[in-house]
Short mmCIF file of C-alpha atoms and ligand atoms in Angstrom, two decimals:
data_model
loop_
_atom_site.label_atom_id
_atom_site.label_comp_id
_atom_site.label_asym_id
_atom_site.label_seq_id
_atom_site.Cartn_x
_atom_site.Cartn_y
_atom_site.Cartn_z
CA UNK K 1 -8.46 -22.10 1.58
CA UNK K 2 -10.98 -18.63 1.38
CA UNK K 3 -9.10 -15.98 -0.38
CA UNK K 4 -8.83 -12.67 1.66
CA UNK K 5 -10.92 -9.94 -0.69
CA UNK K 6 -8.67 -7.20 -1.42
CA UNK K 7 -9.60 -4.11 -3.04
CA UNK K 8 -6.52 -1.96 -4.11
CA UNK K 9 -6.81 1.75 -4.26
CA UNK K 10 -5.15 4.31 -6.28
CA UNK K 11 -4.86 7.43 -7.50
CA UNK K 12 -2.32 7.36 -10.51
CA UNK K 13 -0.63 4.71 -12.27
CA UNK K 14 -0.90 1.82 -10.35
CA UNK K 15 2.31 0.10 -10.56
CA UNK K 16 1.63 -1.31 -7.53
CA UNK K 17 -1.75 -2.20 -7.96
CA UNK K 18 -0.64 -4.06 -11.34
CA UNK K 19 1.99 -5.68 -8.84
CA UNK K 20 -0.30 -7.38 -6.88
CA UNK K 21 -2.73 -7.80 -9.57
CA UNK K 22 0.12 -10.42 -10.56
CA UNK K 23 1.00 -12.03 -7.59
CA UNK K 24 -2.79 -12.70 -7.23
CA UNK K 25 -3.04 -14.70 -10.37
CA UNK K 26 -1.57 -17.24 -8.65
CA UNK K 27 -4.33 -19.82 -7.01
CA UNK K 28 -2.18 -20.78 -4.18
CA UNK K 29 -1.68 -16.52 -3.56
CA UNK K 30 -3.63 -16.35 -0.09
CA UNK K 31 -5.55 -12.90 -1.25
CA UNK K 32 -7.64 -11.92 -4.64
CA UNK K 33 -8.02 -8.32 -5.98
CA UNK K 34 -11.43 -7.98 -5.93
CA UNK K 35 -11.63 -4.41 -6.57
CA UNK K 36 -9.90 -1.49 -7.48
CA UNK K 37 -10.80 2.06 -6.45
CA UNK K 38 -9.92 5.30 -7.62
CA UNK K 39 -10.58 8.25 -6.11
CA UNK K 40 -9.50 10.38 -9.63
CA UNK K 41 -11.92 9.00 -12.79
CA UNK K 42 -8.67 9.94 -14.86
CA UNK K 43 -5.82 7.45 -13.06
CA UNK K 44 -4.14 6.17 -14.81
CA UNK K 45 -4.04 2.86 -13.53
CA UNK K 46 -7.44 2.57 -14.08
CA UNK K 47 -6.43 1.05 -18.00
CA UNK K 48 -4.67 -1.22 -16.79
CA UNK K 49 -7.16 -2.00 -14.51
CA UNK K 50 -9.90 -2.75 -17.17
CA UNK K 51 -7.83 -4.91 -18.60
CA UNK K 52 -8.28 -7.54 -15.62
CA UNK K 53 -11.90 -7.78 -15.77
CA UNK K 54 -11.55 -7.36 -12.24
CA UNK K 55 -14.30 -4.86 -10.40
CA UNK K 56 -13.58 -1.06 -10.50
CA UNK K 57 -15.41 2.03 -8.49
CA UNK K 58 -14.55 5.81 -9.13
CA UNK K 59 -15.32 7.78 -6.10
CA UNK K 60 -14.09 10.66 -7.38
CA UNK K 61 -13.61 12.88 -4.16
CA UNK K 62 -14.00 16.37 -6.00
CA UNK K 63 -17.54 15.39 -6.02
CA UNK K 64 -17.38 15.85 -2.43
CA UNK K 65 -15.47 19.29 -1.75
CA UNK K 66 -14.55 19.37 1.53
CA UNK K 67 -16.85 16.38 2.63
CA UNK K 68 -14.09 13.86 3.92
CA UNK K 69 -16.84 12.16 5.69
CA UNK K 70 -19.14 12.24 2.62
CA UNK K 71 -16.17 11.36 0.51
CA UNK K 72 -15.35 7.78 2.90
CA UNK K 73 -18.97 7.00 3.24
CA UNK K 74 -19.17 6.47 -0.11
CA UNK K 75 -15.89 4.70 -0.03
CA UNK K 76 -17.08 2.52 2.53
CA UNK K 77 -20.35 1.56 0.95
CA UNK K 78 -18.34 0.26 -2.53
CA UNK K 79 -16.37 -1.53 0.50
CA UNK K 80 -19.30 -3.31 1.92
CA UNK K 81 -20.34 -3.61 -1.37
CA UNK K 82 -17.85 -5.99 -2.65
CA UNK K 83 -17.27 -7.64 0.36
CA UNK K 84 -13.53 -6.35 1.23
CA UNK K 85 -11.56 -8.30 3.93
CA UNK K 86 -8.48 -6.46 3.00
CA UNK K 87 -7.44 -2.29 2.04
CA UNK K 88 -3.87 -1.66 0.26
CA UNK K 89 -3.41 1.71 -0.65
CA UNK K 90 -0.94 2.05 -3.70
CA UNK K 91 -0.04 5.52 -4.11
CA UNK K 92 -3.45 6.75 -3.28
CA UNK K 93 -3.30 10.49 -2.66
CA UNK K 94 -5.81 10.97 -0.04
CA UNK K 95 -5.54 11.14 3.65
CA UNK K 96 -7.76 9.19 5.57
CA UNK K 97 -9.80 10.33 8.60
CA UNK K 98 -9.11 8.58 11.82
CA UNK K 99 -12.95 7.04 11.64
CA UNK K 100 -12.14 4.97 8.67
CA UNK K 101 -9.01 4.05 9.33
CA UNK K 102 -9.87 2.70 12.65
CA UNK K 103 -12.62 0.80 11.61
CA UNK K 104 -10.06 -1.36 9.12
CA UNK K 105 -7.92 -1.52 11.96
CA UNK K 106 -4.95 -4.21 10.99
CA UNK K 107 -6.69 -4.68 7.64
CA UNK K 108 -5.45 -1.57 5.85
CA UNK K 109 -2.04 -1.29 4.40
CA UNK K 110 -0.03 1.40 2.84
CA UNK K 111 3.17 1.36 0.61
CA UNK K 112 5.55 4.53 1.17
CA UNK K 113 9.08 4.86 -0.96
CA UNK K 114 11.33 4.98 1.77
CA UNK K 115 12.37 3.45 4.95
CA UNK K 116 10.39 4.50 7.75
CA UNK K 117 10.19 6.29 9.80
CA UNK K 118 12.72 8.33 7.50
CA UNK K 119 10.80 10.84 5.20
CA UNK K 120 7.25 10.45 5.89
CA UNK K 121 5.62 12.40 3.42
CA UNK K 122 6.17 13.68 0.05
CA UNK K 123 9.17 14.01 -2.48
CA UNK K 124 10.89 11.08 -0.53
CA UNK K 125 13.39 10.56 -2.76
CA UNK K 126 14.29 14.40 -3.41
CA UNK K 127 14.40 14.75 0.09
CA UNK K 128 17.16 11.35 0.95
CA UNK K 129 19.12 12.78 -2.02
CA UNK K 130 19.37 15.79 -0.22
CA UNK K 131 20.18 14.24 3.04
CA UNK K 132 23.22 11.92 1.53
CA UNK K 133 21.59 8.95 2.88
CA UNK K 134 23.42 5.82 1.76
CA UNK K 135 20.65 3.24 1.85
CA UNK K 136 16.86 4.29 0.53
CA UNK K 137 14.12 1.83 -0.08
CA UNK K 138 10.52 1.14 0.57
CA UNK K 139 8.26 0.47 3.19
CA UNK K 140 4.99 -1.85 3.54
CA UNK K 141 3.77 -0.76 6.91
CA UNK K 142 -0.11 -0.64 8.58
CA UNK K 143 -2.43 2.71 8.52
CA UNK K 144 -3.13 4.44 11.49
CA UNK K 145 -4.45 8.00 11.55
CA UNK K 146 -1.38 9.62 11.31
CA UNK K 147 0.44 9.86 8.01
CA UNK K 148 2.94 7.31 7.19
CA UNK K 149 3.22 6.09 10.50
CA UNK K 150 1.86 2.83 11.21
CA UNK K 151 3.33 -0.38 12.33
CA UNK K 152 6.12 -1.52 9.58
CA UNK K 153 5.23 -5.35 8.07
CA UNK K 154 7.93 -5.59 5.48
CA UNK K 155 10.86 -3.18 3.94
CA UNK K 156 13.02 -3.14 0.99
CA UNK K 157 16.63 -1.31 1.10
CA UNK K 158 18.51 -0.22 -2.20
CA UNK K 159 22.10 1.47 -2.09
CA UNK K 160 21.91 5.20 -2.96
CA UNK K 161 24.69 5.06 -6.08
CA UNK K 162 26.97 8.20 -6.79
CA UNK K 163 25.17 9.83 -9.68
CA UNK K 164 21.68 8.91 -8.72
CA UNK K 165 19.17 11.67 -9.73
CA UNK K 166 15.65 11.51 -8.09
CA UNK K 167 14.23 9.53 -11.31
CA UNK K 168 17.40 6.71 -11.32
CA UNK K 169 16.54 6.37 -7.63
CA UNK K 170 12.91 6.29 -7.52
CA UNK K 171 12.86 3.45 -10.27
CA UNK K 172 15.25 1.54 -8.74
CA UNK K 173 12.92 1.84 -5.13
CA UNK K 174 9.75 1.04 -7.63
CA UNK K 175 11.42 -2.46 -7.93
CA UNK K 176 11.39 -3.12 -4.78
CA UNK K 177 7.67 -1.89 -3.85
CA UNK K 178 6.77 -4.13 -6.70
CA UNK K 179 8.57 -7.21 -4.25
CA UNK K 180 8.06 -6.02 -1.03
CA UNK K 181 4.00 -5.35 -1.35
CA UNK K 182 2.78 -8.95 -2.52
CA UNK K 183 5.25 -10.10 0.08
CA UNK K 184 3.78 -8.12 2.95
CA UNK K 185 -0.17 -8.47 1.73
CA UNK K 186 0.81 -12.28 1.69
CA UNK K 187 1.80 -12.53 5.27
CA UNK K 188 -1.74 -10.03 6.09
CA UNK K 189 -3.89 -12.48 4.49
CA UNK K 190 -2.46 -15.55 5.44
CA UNK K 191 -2.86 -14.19 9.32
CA UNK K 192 0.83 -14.46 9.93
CA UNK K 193 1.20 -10.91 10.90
CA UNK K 194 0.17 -9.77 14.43
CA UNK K 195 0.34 -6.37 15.76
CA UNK K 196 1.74 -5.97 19.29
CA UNK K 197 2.56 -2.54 21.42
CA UNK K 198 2.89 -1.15 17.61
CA UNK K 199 5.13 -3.41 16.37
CA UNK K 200 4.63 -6.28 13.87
CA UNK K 201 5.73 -9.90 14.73
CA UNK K 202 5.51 -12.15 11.79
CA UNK K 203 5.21 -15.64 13.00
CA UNK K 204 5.07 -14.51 16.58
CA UNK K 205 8.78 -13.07 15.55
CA UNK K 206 10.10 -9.38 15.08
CA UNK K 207 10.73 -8.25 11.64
CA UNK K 208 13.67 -7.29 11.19
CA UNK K 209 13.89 -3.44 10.64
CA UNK K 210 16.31 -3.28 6.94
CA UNK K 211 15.36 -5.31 4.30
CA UNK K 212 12.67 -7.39 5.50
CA UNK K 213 11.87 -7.77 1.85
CA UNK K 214 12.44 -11.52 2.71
CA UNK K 215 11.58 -13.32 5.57
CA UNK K 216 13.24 -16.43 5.58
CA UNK K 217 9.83 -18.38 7.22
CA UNK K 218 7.83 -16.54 3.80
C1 LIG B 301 4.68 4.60 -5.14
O1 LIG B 301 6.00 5.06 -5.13
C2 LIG B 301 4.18 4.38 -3.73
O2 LIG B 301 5.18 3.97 -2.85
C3 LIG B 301 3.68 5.75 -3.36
O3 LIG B 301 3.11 6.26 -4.52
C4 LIG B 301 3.71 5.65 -5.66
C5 LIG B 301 2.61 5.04 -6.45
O4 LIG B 301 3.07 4.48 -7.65
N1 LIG B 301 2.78 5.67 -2.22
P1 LIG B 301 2.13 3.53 -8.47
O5 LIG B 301 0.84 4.29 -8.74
O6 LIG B 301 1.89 2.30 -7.67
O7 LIG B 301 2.87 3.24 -9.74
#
């Protein structure tokens, strides 16, 4: 079995990335992190990172002022570079322009803490604390050109607990993105996930919508 090249970009730090940095050491783990990119040289993910003797680029976008198309041709050409079948951006703070995103079409994935299409955006957890939602989670979903908005491959629900404050809530939603994204980048590279009138069927099946976190055919 060929390994799907992933390269994992960030901007802070990179719980995520670490996440599937794990999941990857596995051999029989369908995808290997073959790069990590930050566009911020000071992320602090990027430790870790070295740690893993596993490639890292800094395209640091302030380089680039207001160049977004300077900024993701560089991007593109660390891409190319190391031969990237897969994107998953993990907390990376930039938005992309509809150019790039389109040419990764179905090969770029996102993580956002909540459960879309509920608080796109920032300050999710702030904001469903504010709302009295009941149930709060995390999202693995496709990137299309507008923010947070993509087709939805796998989510993870926690209860919202009287009490919670925006850091008990967001921690407790940080465990599940640390499930939910190996799960969902597993089902990308094996080819299991196909994307049809914006919708993803896994197996040639819906996902469910709530806590998707495990598909009982994964
Ligand atoms: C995560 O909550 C992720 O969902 C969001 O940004 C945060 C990044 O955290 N997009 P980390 O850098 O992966 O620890």
């Amino acid at each position: 079995m060929s390994r799907k090249r992933v390269a994992v970009l960030i901007s802070g730090r990179g719980s995520n990335m670490a996440a599937l940095i794990d999941a990857a050491k596995d051999k029989n783990y369908p995808a290997e992190i073959a790069l990590v990119v930050s566009n911020r040289p000071d992320a602090g993910g990027l430790q870790v990172a070295r740690t893993t003797g596993i490639a890292i680029e800094v395209v640091d976008h302030a380089k680039f002022g207001k160049d977004r198309v300077g900024f993701e041709t560089a991007l593109q050409a660390v891409l190319e570079k190391h031969r990237i079948d897969i994107i998953a951006l993990a907390g990376f703070m930039r938005l992309l322009t509809a150019g790039l995103v389109e040419k990764w079409h179905g090969r770029i994935l996102n993580i956002h803490p909540a459960l879309l299409p509920a608080f796109k955006g920032l300050d999710t957890h702030k904001r469903a604390l504010e709302a009295g939602v009941k149930t709060h989670g995390a999202t693995v979903h496709f990137v299309v050109p507008e923010m947070d908005s993509g087709p939805i491959i796998a989510q993870g629900a926690v209860e919202v607990q009287p009490g919670d404050s925006e850091k008990t809530l967001a921690a407790r939603v940080l465990k599940v993105e640390h499930r939910i994204y190996p799960l969902a980048l597993k089902l990308v590279a094996e080819g299991r996930v196909r994307i049809e009138n914006g919708r993803c069927l896994v197996d040639g099946a819906p996902v469910p919508e709530s806590n998707a976190a495990t598909p009982s055919s994964a």
